[in-house]
Amino acid sequence: MLAAMPPTPPPAAEPGEPRIRDRGDACPGALRLHSADDGRLARLRLPAGRLTSRQVEILARAAETLGDGRISITSRGNAELRGLADDCGAALAELLADAGLLPSPTHERVRNIVASPTAGLDGLGHADVQLWARGLDAALCAAPRAASLSGRFLFVLDDGRGDVTGLGGDVTLVAAEDEYVTLWLDGGPERQVFRLAAADAVRAALAAALAFLDAADAAGNGAWRPRELPAGHTPDLAGALARAGIAAEPVPVPPLPSSPPPAPGALRDGAVYVLAPLGRLTAAQLRALLPAGEIRLTPWRGAVATAPPTDQAAPTEPTARTEPAEPATRTGPADPTPQAGPTAQTGPAEPTPQAGPTAQTAPTDPAAPHTDATTADRLRVLDACGLITRSDAPGAGVTACTGRPGCAKSLADVRADALAAPAGPLPVHFSGCARRCGHPYGDWVEVLATGDDGYLVDGRATPRTSLTEAVATARTYPTR
């Protein structure tokens, strides 16, 4: 079940020429593991980041028994396991399949679906796109042709608030008023936008993806994503929608709605939102999110825990001692480092959206959270477990790639240095090399290792001894 990752990417196209992909993408999956310096890496696609309580327990068990004991949250709300042994593939697949996390082995790497994580919980938005995500996942797995999509192809489902529209979706659905939706098919300057009934949203998203595959086949350049298609090979989205029996009208490209991510803390109706330090959860921290109706991992390296079922009470104190959020150093596969999957990752990067201190403040009415005693106790328990429960807490808005010792290309142990990052309004990302794996979208502070015990902070050479001061200034007064 394991396949080695191709070691060398194809050469980049010359300026002005279409990109040529002479192989499939090398994105890791749950069945195709990536080899890293700290062991094998598995990436589990979790549409809309959703996990049931049983899946949380099995994922935590897989991390403890097969990996390094930690779960990384990626910039697409997926999960990664690191430090896996070379021969663990069959055992991991059996665990995941038993948990319902592998509904289609042939489609496991193409189930990249991001959805507004607080949809249906806070009274905002025009539709519960979490339900759309489940429908789209089922439709993808039922379509044999969809298995040909790249592991990098991304569906984004936004409930109209604009929190996930900026994550670089290839197919994006944006809920609108009066039970309508806008469908976006990315293509760089040839972006297509259609307006249609919300009831057709799932079928339209699938039709758009299949229209891209048809265009990619005709182009013959092996494009992984619509923006890589050469001129003259625009997907026939109008024809695809018509053939699917979907009434849709093309509209001029409007501005996408945009809003910051939710702030960590209380949501409505007993739900809470927390961030994982540097995008990684220990197995104990993942379990500490329970009991909950469900867990939703988010693109900002966090987790929404909905209210516990009425017959279960949230714990009033930690049920198990947790490890430190991130040790400064580690060696060997027994305890390695997640973009975090991304926040930390080796292998193909998933860009990191903004997180942390720039998060939105809660609306006043009707969606303002009410922090009752039970919710407050729940947040105190999660804080004691090492999770980030406030936007002004240390570590909020701080991300990093894998760095040393987990990544051979890294020039520094960036995660150890990121632990000392001072607070500030802007997100900050620490990169171990020029690939900048896991870097954020939007405004962010770049901290790039140079290999001489120094960094470039937004392009300015900075010795490691002055890093804290330089990052503090950059997070407050952006220089890029």
GROMACS .gro file of C-alpha atoms in nm:
model
  480
    1MET     CA    1   0.000   0.000   0.000
    2LEU     CA    2   0.297   0.231   0.028
    3ALA     CA    3   0.456   0.413  -0.261
    4ALA     CA    4   0.776   0.612  -0.253
    5MET     CA    5   0.754   0.982  -0.320
    6PRO     CA    6   0.929   1.092  -0.641
    7PRO     CA    7   1.251   1.262  -0.529
    8THR     CA    8   1.277   1.543  -0.782
    9PRO     CA    9   1.006   1.776  -0.915
   10PRO     CA   10   0.986   1.845  -1.288
   11PRO     CA   11   1.162   2.157  -1.419
   12ALA     CA   12   0.971   2.483  -1.401
   13ALA     CA   13   0.828   2.628  -1.720
   14GLU     CA   14   0.996   2.923  -1.887
   15PRO     CA   15   0.826   3.260  -1.830
   16GLY     CA   16   0.516   3.285  -2.049
   17GLU     CA   17   0.502   2.912  -2.122
   18PRO     CA   18   0.238   2.676  -1.981
   19ARG     CA   19   0.359   2.452  -1.701
   20ILE     CA   20   0.429   2.092  -1.801
   21ARG     CA   21   0.358   1.821  -1.544
   22ASP     CA   22   0.524   1.498  -1.651
   23ARG     CA   23   0.407   1.297  -1.349
   24GLY     CA   24   0.132   1.286  -1.091
   25ASP     CA   25   0.159   1.498  -0.779
   26ALA     CA   26   0.360   1.369  -0.484
   27CYS     CA   27   0.118   1.469  -0.209
   28PRO     CA   28   0.118   1.218   0.075
   29GLY     CA   29  -0.199   1.034   0.166
   30ALA     CA   30  -0.322   0.784   0.419
   31LEU     CA   31  -0.218   0.496   0.193
   32ARG     CA   32   0.077   0.661   0.018
   33LEU     CA   33   0.324   0.764   0.285
   34HIS     CA   34   0.599   1.022   0.247
   35SER     CA   35   0.953   0.950   0.366
   36ALA     CA   36   1.103   1.216   0.593
   37ASP     CA   37   1.407   1.233   0.823
   38ASP     CA   38   1.185   1.159   1.123
   39GLY     CA   39   1.010   0.859   0.966
   40ARG     CA   40   0.712   0.816   0.739
   41LEU     CA   41   0.437   1.076   0.714
   42ALA     CA   42   0.066   1.012   0.647
   43ARG     CA   43  -0.182   1.284   0.550
   44LEU     CA   44  -0.547   1.209   0.625
   45ARG     CA   45  -0.807   1.402   0.427
   46LEU     CA   46  -1.089   1.511   0.656
   47PRO     CA   47  -1.362   1.692   0.457
   48ALA     CA   48  -1.448   2.011   0.646
   49GLY     CA   49  -1.206   1.887   0.913
   50ARG     CA   50  -1.483   1.681   1.071
   51LEU     CA   51  -1.417   1.404   1.322
   52THR     CA   52  -1.666   1.208   1.529
   53SER     CA   53  -1.582   1.121   1.889
   54ARG     CA   54  -1.493   0.767   1.786
   55GLN     CA   55  -1.268   0.892   1.507
   56VAL     CA   56  -1.092   1.124   1.752
   57GLU     CA   57  -1.011   0.829   1.977
   58ILE     CA   58  -0.887   0.611   1.690
   59LEU     CA   59  -0.676   0.891   1.544
   60ALA     CA   60  -0.519   0.952   1.886
   61ARG     CA   61  -0.452   0.579   1.920
   62ALA     CA   62  -0.290   0.566   1.576
   63ALA     CA   63  -0.061   0.855   1.671
   64GLU     CA   64   0.042   0.683   1.995
   65THR     CA   65   0.087   0.329   1.868
   66LEU     CA   66   0.219   0.390   1.517
   67GLY     CA   67   0.362   0.743   1.514
   68ASP     CA   68   0.531   0.998   1.734
   69GLY     CA   69   0.225   1.054   1.955
   70ARG     CA   70   0.120   1.380   1.787
   71ILE     CA   71  -0.135   1.490   1.529
   72SER     CA   72  -0.058   1.780   1.297
   73ILE     CA   73  -0.334   2.003   1.162
   74THR     CA   74  -0.282   2.119   0.805
   75SER     CA   75  -0.378   2.443   0.636
   76ARG     CA   76  -0.670   2.258   0.481
   77GLY     CA   77  -0.800   2.124   0.810
   78ASN     CA   78  -0.659   1.779   0.740
   79ALA     CA   79  -0.450   1.573   0.982
   80GLU     CA   80  -0.098   1.436   0.956
   81LEU     CA   81   0.079   1.161   1.146
   82ARG     CA   82   0.460   1.165   1.161
   83GLY     CA   83   0.731   0.930   1.283
   84LEU     CA   84   0.564   0.627   1.127
   85ALA     CA   85   0.761   0.307   1.072
   86ASP     CA   86   0.829   0.186   0.718
   87ASP     CA   87   0.611  -0.122   0.765
   88CYS     CA   88   0.310   0.038   0.936
   89GLY     CA   89   0.100   0.094   0.623
   90ALA     CA   90  -0.131  -0.205   0.661
   91ALA     CA   91  -0.194  -0.146   1.033
   92LEU     CA   92  -0.263   0.223   0.975
   93ALA     CA   93  -0.502   0.153   0.687
   94GLU     CA   94  -0.692  -0.100   0.899
   95LEU     CA   95  -0.733   0.148   1.185
   96LEU     CA   96  -0.848   0.428   0.957
   97ALA     CA   97  -1.087   0.211   0.761
   98ASP     CA   98  -1.241   0.082   1.084
   99ALA     CA   99  -1.300   0.443   1.190
  100GLY     CA  100  -1.470   0.534   0.862
  101LEU     CA  101  -1.181   0.761   0.762
  102LEU     CA  102  -1.114   0.576   0.434
  103PRO     CA  103  -1.452   0.564   0.257
  104SER     CA  104  -1.284   0.516  -0.082
  105PRO     CA  105  -0.920   0.404  -0.111
  106THR     CA  106  -0.911   0.520  -0.474
  107HIS     CA  107  -1.027   0.871  -0.379
  108GLU     CA  108  -0.852   0.918  -0.044
  109ARG     CA  109  -0.611   1.190  -0.164
  110VAL     CA  110  -0.871   1.398  -0.355
  111ARG     CA  111  -1.110   1.460  -0.063
  112ASN     CA  112  -0.969   1.810  -0.006
  113ILE     CA  113  -1.272   2.005   0.114
  114VAL     CA  114  -1.249   2.314   0.333
  115ALA     CA  115  -1.570   2.463   0.473
  116SER     CA  116  -1.647   2.754   0.705
  117PRO     CA  117  -1.575   2.578   1.038
  118THR     CA  118  -1.832   2.762   1.249
  119ALA     CA  119  -2.114   2.731   0.995
  120GLY     CA  120  -2.434   2.627   1.165
  121LEU     CA  121  -2.299   2.718   1.508
  122ASP     CA  122  -2.295   3.097   1.536
  123GLY     CA  123  -2.597   3.226   1.343
  124LEU     CA  124  -2.383   3.381   1.071
  125GLY     CA  125  -2.366   3.288   0.704
  126HIS     CA  126  -2.636   3.200   0.454
  127ALA     CA  127  -2.612   2.819   0.459
  128ASP     CA  128  -2.476   2.533   0.666
  129VAL     CA  129  -2.190   2.446   0.433
  130GLN     CA  130  -2.080   2.172   0.670
  131LEU     CA  131  -2.371   1.973   0.525
  132TRP     CA  132  -2.256   2.059   0.173
  133ALA     CA  133  -1.912   1.921   0.258
  134ARG     CA  134  -2.057   1.583   0.353
  135GLY     CA  135  -2.263   1.573   0.035
  136LEU     CA  136  -1.967   1.671  -0.182
  137ASP     CA  137  -1.745   1.409  -0.020
  138ALA     CA  138  -2.002   1.139  -0.097
  139ALA     CA  139  -2.042   1.264  -0.455
  140LEU     CA  140  -1.665   1.268  -0.511
  141CYS     CA  141  -1.620   0.915  -0.383
  142ALA     CA  142  -1.908   0.794  -0.601
  143ALA     CA  143  -1.758   0.940  -0.921
  144PRO     CA  144  -1.480   0.717  -1.061
  145ARG     CA  145  -1.354   0.999  -1.283
  146ALA     CA  146  -1.295   1.221  -0.977
  147ALA     CA  147  -1.019   0.986  -0.859
  148SER     CA  148  -0.802   1.144  -1.133
  149LEU     CA  149  -0.794   1.481  -0.954
  150SER     CA  150  -0.462   1.589  -0.810
  151GLY     CA  151  -0.402   1.559  -0.438
  152ARG     CA  152  -0.357   1.938  -0.444
  153PHE     CA  153  -0.697   2.017  -0.600
  154LEU     CA  154  -0.902   2.208  -0.342
  155PHE     CA  155  -1.275   2.263  -0.290
  156VAL     CA  156  -1.369   2.562  -0.073
  157LEU     CA  157  -1.720   2.598   0.069
  158ASP     CA  158  -1.788   2.938   0.227
  159ASP     CA  159  -2.116   3.014   0.402
  160GLY     CA  160  -2.103   3.377   0.285
  161ARG     CA  161  -1.900   3.527   0.568
  162GLY     CA  162  -1.576   3.507   0.367
  163ASP     CA  163  -1.358   3.329   0.623
  164VAL     CA  164  -1.229   3.062   0.381
  165THR     CA  165  -1.261   3.234   0.042
  166GLY     CA  166  -0.896   3.340   0.048
  167LEU     CA  167  -0.752   2.990   0.080
  168GLY     CA  168  -0.685   2.940  -0.290
  169GLY     CA  169  -0.970   2.707  -0.384
  170ASP     CA  170  -0.983   2.556  -0.732
  171VAL     CA  171  -1.360   2.522  -0.703
  172THR     CA  172  -1.526   2.758  -0.459
  173LEU     CA  173  -1.889   2.779  -0.350
  174VAL     CA  174  -2.002   3.097  -0.174
  175ALA     CA  175  -2.348   3.092  -0.018
  176ALA     CA  176  -2.563   3.397  -0.085
  177GLU     CA  177  -2.902   3.529   0.020
  178ASP     CA  178  -3.231   3.383  -0.096
  179GLU     CA  179  -3.092   3.029  -0.120
  180TYR     CA  180  -2.853   3.104  -0.403
  181VAL     CA  181  -2.484   3.033  -0.437
  182THR     CA  182  -2.200   3.154  -0.656
  183LEU     CA  183  -1.977   2.890  -0.810
  184TRP     CA  184  -1.617   2.987  -0.887
  185LEU     CA  185  -1.379   2.788  -1.104
  186ASP     CA  186  -1.030   2.925  -1.069
  187GLY     CA  187  -0.819   2.972  -1.377
  188GLY     CA  188  -0.598   3.267  -1.303
  189PRO     CA  189  -0.709   3.547  -1.536
  190GLU     CA  190  -0.978   3.321  -1.688
  191ARG     CA  191  -1.178   3.268  -1.370
  192GLN     CA  192  -1.541   3.167  -1.428
  193VAL     CA  193  -1.831   3.253  -1.195
  194PHE     CA  194  -2.189   3.125  -1.214
  195ARG     CA  195  -2.497   3.190  -1.001
  196LEU     CA  196  -2.726   2.897  -0.924
  197ALA     CA  197  -2.966   2.756  -0.667
  198ALA     CA  198  -2.810   2.644  -0.341
  199ALA     CA  199  -2.988   2.310  -0.379
  200ASP     CA  200  -2.758   2.237  -0.676
  201ALA     CA  201  -2.435   2.345  -0.503
  202VAL     CA  202  -2.286   1.999  -0.450
  203ARG     CA  203  -2.361   1.873  -0.800
  204ALA     CA  204  -2.227   2.197  -0.949
  205ALA     CA  205  -1.897   2.171  -0.760
  206LEU     CA  206  -1.845   1.817  -0.886
  207ALA     CA  207  -1.935   1.920  -1.242
  208ALA     CA  208  -1.678   2.200  -1.227
  209ALA     CA  209  -1.404   1.961  -1.115
  210LEU     CA  210  -1.485   1.715  -1.392
  211ALA     CA  211  -1.489   1.998  -1.648
  212PHE     CA  212  -1.135   2.082  -1.538
  213LEU     CA  213  -1.025   1.721  -1.587
  214ASP     CA  214  -1.165   1.725  -1.940
  215ALA     CA  215  -0.977   2.047  -2.016
  216ALA     CA  216  -0.655   1.908  -1.866
  217ASP     CA  217  -0.680   1.596  -2.079
  218ALA     CA  218  -0.730   1.806  -2.391
  219ALA     CA  219  -0.438   2.035  -2.300
  220GLY     CA  220  -0.203   1.742  -2.250
  221ASN     CA  221   0.025   1.930  -2.009
  222GLY     CA  222  -0.064   1.722  -1.703
  223ALA     CA  223  -0.211   2.021  -1.517
  224TRP     CA  224  -0.284   1.954  -1.152
  225ARG     CA  225  -0.494   2.267  -1.100
  226PRO     CA  226  -0.699   2.497  -1.330
  227ARG     CA  227  -0.448   2.782  -1.310
  228GLU     CA  228  -0.191   2.555  -1.479
  229LEU     CA  229  -0.398   2.511  -1.795
  230PRO     CA  230  -0.246   2.673  -2.105
  231ALA     CA  231  -0.428   2.948  -2.293
  232GLY     CA  232  -0.705   2.818  -2.514
  233HIS     CA  233  -0.796   2.532  -2.280
  234THR     CA  234  -1.053   2.697  -2.054
  235PRO     CA  235  -1.285   2.437  -1.898
  236ASP     CA  236  -1.635   2.428  -2.049
  237LEU     CA  237  -1.808   2.498  -1.722
  238ALA     CA  238  -2.131   2.622  -1.882
  239GLY     CA  239  -2.158   2.304  -2.085
  240ALA     CA  240  -2.079   2.084  -1.783
  241LEU     CA  241  -2.353   2.249  -1.576
  242ALA     CA  242  -2.603   2.217  -1.858
  243ARG     CA  243  -2.525   1.849  -1.909
  244ALA     CA  244  -2.576   1.793  -1.536
  245GLY     CA  245  -2.920   1.956  -1.562
  246ILE     CA  246  -2.820   2.252  -1.345
  247ALA     CA  247  -2.974   2.590  -1.425
  248ALA     CA  248  -2.700   2.850  -1.387
  249GLU     CA  249  -2.622   3.194  -1.523
  250PRO     CA  250  -2.274   3.338  -1.575
  251VAL     CA  251  -2.207   3.656  -1.381
  252PRO     CA  252  -1.927   3.914  -1.392
  253VAL     CA  253  -1.648   3.823  -1.152
  254PRO     CA  254  -1.749   3.992  -0.823
  255PRO     CA  255  -1.519   4.059  -0.528
  256LEU     CA  256  -1.505   3.766  -0.293
  257PRO     CA  257  -1.634   3.829   0.060
  258SER     CA  258  -1.356   3.831   0.315
  259SER     CA  259  -1.337   3.812   0.692
  260PRO     CA  260  -1.075   3.699   0.943
  261PRO     CA  261  -1.091   3.357   1.109
  262PRO     CA  262  -1.273   3.309   1.438
  263ALA     CA  263  -1.099   3.406   1.758
  264PRO     CA  264  -1.015   3.124   1.999
  265GLY     CA  265  -1.256   3.103   2.290
  266ALA     CA  266  -1.628   3.047   2.336
  267LEU     CA  267  -1.866   3.015   2.044
  268ARG     CA  268  -2.243   2.986   2.070
  269ASP     CA  269  -2.446   2.705   2.224
  270GLY     CA  270  -2.162   2.552   2.423
  271ALA     CA  271  -1.912   2.519   2.136
  272VAL     CA  272  -1.551   2.631   2.181
  273TYR     CA  273  -1.260   2.703   1.948
  274VAL     CA  274  -0.894   2.649   2.035
  275LEU     CA  275  -0.563   2.666   1.847
  276ALA     CA  276  -0.296   2.395   1.851
  277PRO     CA  277   0.052   2.521   1.946
  278LEU     CA  278   0.250   2.540   1.620
  279GLY     CA  279  -0.027   2.334   1.463
  280ARG     CA  280   0.039   2.014   1.657
  281LEU     CA  281  -0.172   1.828   1.910
  282THR     CA  282  -0.055   1.555   2.143
  283ALA     CA  283  -0.285   1.255   2.156
  284ALA     CA  284  -0.388   1.367   2.505
  285GLN     CA  285  -0.473   1.717   2.380
  286LEU     CA  286  -0.686   1.573   2.102
  287ARG     CA  287  -0.874   1.356   2.350
  288ALA     CA  288  -0.918   1.657   2.581
  289LEU     CA  289  -1.152   1.810   2.321
  290LEU     CA  290  -1.404   1.540   2.411
  291PRO     CA  291  -1.683   1.500   2.495
  292ALA     CA  292  -1.823   1.690   2.198
  293GLY     CA  293  -2.090   1.648   1.939
  294GLU     CA  294  -1.810   1.658   1.683
  295ILE     CA  295  -1.465   1.808   1.629
  296ARG     CA  296  -1.387   2.029   1.329
  297LEU     CA  297  -1.020   2.086   1.253
  298THR     CA  298  -0.969   2.425   1.090
  299PRO     CA  299  -0.735   2.573   0.827
  300TRP     CA  300  -0.584   2.792   1.099
  301ARG     CA  301  -0.440   2.498   1.291
  302GLY     CA  302  -0.722   2.490   1.539
  303ALA     CA  303  -1.022   2.282   1.640
  304VAL     CA  304  -1.387   2.363   1.697
  305ALA     CA  305  -1.544   2.137   1.958
  306THR     CA  306  -1.921   2.150   1.946
  307ALA     CA  307  -2.129   2.116   2.261
  308PRO     CA  308  -2.118   1.777   2.430
  309PRO     CA  309  -2.422   1.553   2.390
  310THR     CA  310  -2.680   1.621   2.657
  311ASP     CA  311  -2.604   1.293   2.833
  312GLN     CA  312  -2.232   1.374   2.861
  313ALA     CA  313  -2.066   1.645   3.065
  314ALA     CA  314  -1.742   1.819   2.975
  315PRO     CA  315  -1.459   1.745   3.220
  316THR     CA  316  -1.391   2.000   3.492
  317GLU     CA  317  -1.021   1.921   3.513
  318PRO     CA  318  -0.767   1.756   3.283
  319THR     CA  319  -0.815   1.380   3.268
  320ALA     CA  320  -0.453   1.308   3.185
  321ARG     CA  321  -0.121   1.476   3.216
  322THR     CA  322  -0.026   1.630   2.880
  323GLU     CA  323   0.321   1.671   2.738
  324PRO     CA  324   0.469   2.014   2.682
  325ALA     CA  325   0.322   2.180   2.373
  326GLU     CA  326   0.646   2.142   2.176
  327PRO     CA  327   0.984   2.037   2.308
  328ALA     CA  328   1.272   2.252   2.194
  329THR     CA  329   1.462   1.964   2.042
  330ARG     CA  330   1.392   1.607   1.939
  331THR     CA  331   1.589   1.342   1.765
  332GLY     CA  332   1.494   1.023   1.591
  333PRO     CA  333   1.167   0.886   1.467
  334ALA     CA  334   1.051   0.787   1.814
  335ASP     CA  335   0.960   1.148   1.896
  336PRO     CA  336   0.987   1.366   1.587
  337THR     CA  337   0.827   1.680   1.495
  338PRO     CA  338   0.335   1.794   1.210
  339GLN     CA  339   0.202   2.260   0.781
  340ALA     CA  340   0.153   2.110   1.013
  341GLY     CA  341   0.072   1.933   0.846
  342PRO     CA  342   0.121   2.174   0.787
  343THR     CA  343   0.201   2.375   1.035
  344ALA     CA  344   0.498   2.167   0.997
  345GLN     CA  345   0.554   1.935   0.713
  346THR     CA  346   0.794   1.794   0.471
  347GLY     CA  347   0.678   1.709   0.126
  348PRO     CA  348   0.438   1.920  -0.077
  349ALA     CA  349   0.332   2.229   0.110
  350GLU     CA  350  -0.014   2.352   0.184
  351PRO     CA  351  -0.010   2.732   0.226
  352THR     CA  352  -0.103   2.848   0.573
  353PRO     CA  353  -0.394   3.087   0.613
  354GLN     CA  354  -0.380   3.368   0.864
  355ALA     CA  355  -0.435   3.269   1.222
  356GLY     CA  356  -0.430   3.389   1.575
  357PRO     CA  357  -0.417   3.748   1.688
  358THR     CA  358  -0.575   3.888   1.371
  359ALA     CA  359  -0.878   3.667   1.426
  360GLN     CA  360  -1.222   3.824   1.419
  361THR     CA  361  -1.395   3.935   1.733
  362ALA     CA  362  -1.727   3.780   1.806
  363PRO     CA  363  -2.033   3.956   1.663
  364THR     CA  364  -2.260   4.128   1.909
  365ASP     CA  365  -2.600   4.001   1.804
  366PRO     CA  366  -2.743   3.751   1.738
  367ALA     CA  367  -2.428   3.545   1.719
  368ALA     CA  368  -2.241   3.668   2.025
  369PRO     CA  369  -2.117   3.371   2.230
  370HIS     CA  370  -2.244   3.332   2.580
  371THR     CA  371  -1.972   3.198   2.806
  372ASP     CA  372  -2.161   3.019   3.078
  373ALA     CA  373  -1.990   2.846   3.369
  374THR     CA  374  -1.972   2.511   3.188
  375THR     CA  375  -1.811   2.663   2.878
  376ALA     CA  376  -1.571   2.867   3.090
  377ASP     CA  377  -1.470   2.553   3.279
  378ARG     CA  378  -1.420   2.372   2.951
  379LEU     CA  379  -1.189   2.644   2.824
  380ARG     CA  380  -0.990   2.639   3.149
  381VAL     CA  381  -0.940   2.264   3.111
  382LEU     CA  382  -0.822   2.303   2.751
  383ASP     CA  383  -0.591   2.586   2.851
  384ALA     CA  384  -0.441   2.366   3.122
  385CYS     CA  385  -0.380   2.101   2.856
  386GLY     CA  386  -0.160   2.345   2.666
  387LEU     CA  387  -0.410   2.453   2.400
  388ILE     CA  388  -0.448   2.818   2.296
  389THR     CA  389  -0.784   2.953   2.415
  390ARG     CA  390  -0.732   3.330   2.372
  391SER     CA  391  -0.619   3.538   2.076
  392ASP     CA  392  -0.369   3.724   2.299
  393ALA     CA  393  -0.212   3.405   2.436
  394PRO     CA  394   0.150   3.314   2.361
  395GLY     CA  395   0.172   3.115   2.038
  396ALA     CA  396  -0.143   3.254   1.878
  397GLY     CA  397  -0.076   3.334   1.514
  398VAL     CA  398   0.263   3.157   1.511
  399THR     CA  399   0.330   2.883   1.256
  400ALA     CA  400   0.640   2.703   1.131
  401CYS     CA  401   0.751   2.441   0.886
  402THR     CA  402   0.890   2.111   1.013
  403GLY     CA  403   1.249   2.233   1.038
  404ARG     CA  404   1.529   2.026   1.181
  405PRO     CA  405   1.553   1.741   1.266
  406GLY     CA  406   1.248   1.624   1.072
  407CYS     CA  407   1.330   1.784   0.737
  408ALA     CA  408   1.664   1.733   0.561
  409LYS     CA  409   1.627   2.057   0.365
  410SER     CA  410   1.583   2.278   0.669
  411LEU     CA  411   1.870   2.504   0.777
  412ALA     CA  412   1.754   2.543   1.138
  413ASP     CA  413   1.536   2.404   1.413
  414VAL     CA  414   1.275   2.667   1.335
  415ARG     CA  415   1.011   2.520   1.563
  416ALA     CA  416   1.231   2.568   1.868
  417ASP     CA  417   1.288   2.931   1.769
  418ALA     CA  418   0.918   2.982   1.690
  419LEU     CA  419   0.827   2.885   2.048
  420ALA     CA  420   0.988   3.208   2.163
  421ALA     CA  421   0.801   3.428   1.915
  422PRO     CA  422   0.651   3.734   2.088
  423ALA     CA  423   0.283   3.818   2.053
  424GLY     CA  424   0.162   4.065   1.795
  425PRO     CA  425  -0.129   4.153   1.568
  426LEU     CA  426   0.017   3.995   1.253
  427PRO     CA  427   0.067   3.622   1.195
  428VAL     CA  428   0.430   3.509   1.175
  429HIS     CA  429   0.569   3.206   0.995
  430PHE     CA  430   0.912   3.048   1.048
  431SER     CA  431   1.063   2.873   0.742
  432GLY     CA  432   1.369   2.649   0.744
  433CYS     CA  433   1.449   2.701   0.376
  434ALA     CA  434   1.348   2.898   0.069
  435ARG     CA  435   1.060   2.659  -0.009
  436ARG     CA  436   0.869   2.832   0.272
  437CYS     CA  437   0.645   2.532   0.331
  438GLY     CA  438   0.320   2.622   0.500
  439HIS     CA  439   0.347   3.000   0.465
  440PRO     CA  440   0.027   3.199   0.526
  441TYR     CA  441  -0.200   3.387   0.291
  442GLY     CA  442  -0.260   3.760   0.334
  443ASP     CA  443  -0.045   3.982   0.554
  444TRP     CA  444   0.214   3.794   0.758
  445VAL     CA  445   0.567   3.823   0.891
  446GLU     CA  446   0.826   3.601   0.724
  447VAL     CA  447   1.111   3.457   0.929
  448LEU     CA  448   1.345   3.266   0.695
  449ALA     CA  449   1.647   3.066   0.815
  450THR     CA  450   1.972   3.145   0.633
  451GLY     CA  451   2.191   2.865   0.762
  452ASP     CA  452   2.444   3.084   0.943
  453ASP     CA  453   2.269   3.094   1.280
  454GLY     CA  454   2.065   3.380   1.145
  455TYR     CA  455   1.736   3.464   0.977
  456LEU     CA  456   1.581   3.707   0.734
  457VAL     CA  457   1.289   3.880   0.904
  458ASP     CA  458   1.080   4.023   0.622
  459GLY     CA  459   1.398   4.027   0.417
  460ARG     CA  460   1.620   4.191   0.679
  461ALA     CA  461   1.924   3.998   0.798
  462THR     CA  462   1.882   3.923   1.169
  463PRO     CA  463   2.116   3.729   1.397
  464ARG     CA  464   1.944   3.467   1.607
  465THR     CA  465   2.034   3.662   1.921
  466SER     CA  466   1.817   3.954   1.799
  467LEU     CA  467   1.533   3.746   1.662
  468THR     CA  468   1.277   3.808   1.936
  469GLU     CA  469   1.307   4.186   1.913
  470ALA     CA  470   1.296   4.184   1.533
  471VAL     CA  471   0.987   3.962   1.522
  472ALA     CA  472   0.809   4.174   1.783
  473THR     CA  473   0.865   4.485   1.574
  474ALA     CA  474   0.763   4.319   1.247
  475ARG     CA  475   0.441   4.175   1.396
  476THR     CA  476   0.339   4.524   1.504
  477TYR     CA  477   0.478   4.734   1.216
  478PRO     CA  478   0.482   4.532   0.893
  479THR     CA  479   0.782   4.605   0.673
  480ARG     CA  480   0.681   4.407   0.363
   0.00000   0.00000   0.00000
